[in-house]
Amino acid sequence: MAERMRLTDDGLATLYSVEFNQYYHSVRGVLEESEKVYVGLGFQSKIKDNECIDIFEMGLGTGFNVLMTV
């Protein structure tokens, strides 16, 4: 699988998959995407409803989203 690296608008790197013609993260910003999608819309919205939550991460990849959530 051929991949190319690109810096996103926030200066972090993402990979581009030639096979799927798609970036792995938003080119507008890896940090912003993680904070909004995984932390804000995912984790924070669930923690408001429950005292205890279970987190299942499938396809850990670089672990960036897990680190951002912690």
Short mmCIF file of the C-alpha atoms (twelve columns), coordinates in Angstrom:
data_MODEL
# 
_entry.id   MODEL 
# 
loop_
_atom_site.group_PDB 
_atom_site.id 
_atom_site.type_symbol 
_atom_site.label_atom_id 
_atom_site.label_alt_id 
_atom_site.label_comp_id 
_atom_site.label_asym_id 
_atom_site.label_seq_id 
_atom_site.Cartn_x 
_atom_site.Cartn_y 
_atom_site.Cartn_z 
_atom_site.pdbx_PDB_model_num 
ATOM 1  C CA . MET A 1  0.000   0.000  0.000  1 
ATOM 2  C CA . ALA A 2  1.517   3.316  -1.067 1 
ATOM 3  C CA . GLU A 3  1.148   6.234  1.323  1 
ATOM 4  C CA . ARG A 4  2.376   9.799  1.367  1 
ATOM 5  C CA . MET A 5  2.765   12.130 4.319  1 
ATOM 6  C CA . ARG A 6  1.349   15.658 4.423  1 
ATOM 7  C CA . LEU A 7  1.447   18.359 7.079  1 
ATOM 8  C CA . THR A 8  -2.011  19.523 8.110  1 
ATOM 9  C CA . ASP A 9  -3.002  23.111 8.829  1 
ATOM 10 C CA . ASP A 10 -2.087  22.679 12.509 1 
ATOM 11 C CA . GLY A 11 1.411   21.486 11.615 1 
ATOM 12 C CA . LEU A 12 0.850   17.831 12.475 1 
ATOM 13 C CA . ALA A 13 1.265   15.044 9.953  1 
ATOM 14 C CA . THR A 14 -1.295  12.810 8.305  1 
ATOM 15 C CA . LEU A 15 -0.918  10.082 5.730  1 
ATOM 16 C CA . TYR A 16 -2.566  9.902  2.324  1 
ATOM 17 C CA . SER A 17 -3.601  6.486  1.017  1 
ATOM 18 C CA . VAL A 18 -3.056  6.235  -2.719 1 
ATOM 19 C CA . GLU A 19 -5.087  3.024  -2.768 1 
ATOM 20 C CA . PHE A 20 -8.173  4.642  -1.188 1 
ATOM 21 C CA . ASN A 21 -7.537  8.194  -2.479 1 
ATOM 22 C CA . GLN A 22 -8.077  9.512  1.042  1 
ATOM 23 C CA . TYR A 23 -6.258  11.139 3.960  1 
ATOM 24 C CA . TYR A 24 -6.252  9.377  7.309  1 
ATOM 25 C CA . HIS A 25 -7.048  12.619 9.185  1 
ATOM 26 C CA . SER A 26 -8.508  15.978 8.264  1 
ATOM 27 C CA . VAL A 27 -6.023  18.158 6.368  1 
ATOM 28 C CA . ARG A 28 -7.504  21.130 8.260  1 
ATOM 29 C CA . GLY A 29 -5.967  19.815 11.451 1 
ATOM 30 C CA . VAL A 30 -5.346  16.508 13.172 1 
ATOM 31 C CA . LEU A 31 -5.551  18.076 16.634 1 
ATOM 32 C CA . GLU A 32 -8.810  19.915 15.910 1 
ATOM 33 C CA . GLU A 33 -10.387 16.780 14.425 1 
ATOM 34 C CA . SER A 34 -9.459  14.680 17.440 1 
ATOM 35 C CA . GLU A 35 -10.651 17.285 19.948 1 
ATOM 36 C CA . LYS A 36 -13.991 17.793 18.186 1 
ATOM 37 C CA . VAL A 37 -14.905 14.276 17.045 1 
ATOM 38 C CA . TYR A 38 -13.390 11.945 19.617 1 
ATOM 39 C CA . VAL A 39 -13.128 14.059 22.746 1 
ATOM 40 C CA . GLY A 40 -16.009 16.534 22.345 1 
ATOM 41 C CA . LEU A 41 -18.692 14.609 20.479 1 
ATOM 42 C CA . GLY A 42 -17.657 11.220 21.818 1 
ATOM 43 C CA . PHE A 43 -16.122 11.160 25.269 1 
ATOM 44 C CA . GLN A 44 -17.429 14.402 26.786 1 
ATOM 45 C CA . SER A 45 -20.993 13.883 25.577 1 
ATOM 46 C CA . LYS A 46 -21.077 10.402 27.128 1 
ATOM 47 C CA . ILE A 47 -19.453 11.300 30.437 1 
ATOM 48 C CA . LYS A 48 -22.252 13.817 31.066 1 
ATOM 49 C CA . ASP A 49 -24.806 10.999 30.969 1 
ATOM 50 C CA . ASN A 50 -22.922 8.368  32.978 1 
ATOM 51 C CA . GLU A 51 -20.632 8.215  35.961 1 
ATOM 52 C CA . CYS A 52 -18.826 5.215  34.497 1 
ATOM 53 C CA . ILE A 53 -18.206 4.557  30.809 1 
ATOM 54 C CA . ASP A 54 -16.507 1.802  28.849 1 
ATOM 55 C CA . ILE A 55 -14.206 2.698  25.972 1 
ATOM 56 C CA . PHE A 56 -13.440 0.290  23.156 1 
ATOM 57 C CA . GLU A 57 -10.821 1.373  20.630 1 
ATOM 58 C CA . MET A 58 -10.770 -0.785 17.501 1 
ATOM 59 C CA . GLY A 59 -7.896  -0.200 15.135 1 
ATOM 60 C CA . LEU A 60 -5.716  1.735  17.536 1 
ATOM 61 C CA . GLY A 61 -3.426  3.037  14.798 1 
ATOM 62 C CA . THR A 62 -1.052  5.597  16.277 1 
ATOM 63 C CA . GLY A 63 -3.114  5.878  19.465 1 
ATOM 64 C CA . PHE A 64 -3.429  9.638  18.975 1 
ATOM 65 C CA . ASN A 65 -7.166  9.788  19.718 1 
ATOM 66 C CA . VAL A 66 -6.743  7.721  22.875 1 
ATOM 67 C CA . LEU A 67 -3.956  10.016 24.063 1 
ATOM 68 C CA . MET A 68 -6.074  13.089 23.329 1 
ATOM 69 C CA . THR A 69 -8.997  11.639 25.286 1 
ATOM 70 C CA . VAL A 70 -6.815  10.795 28.296 1 
# 
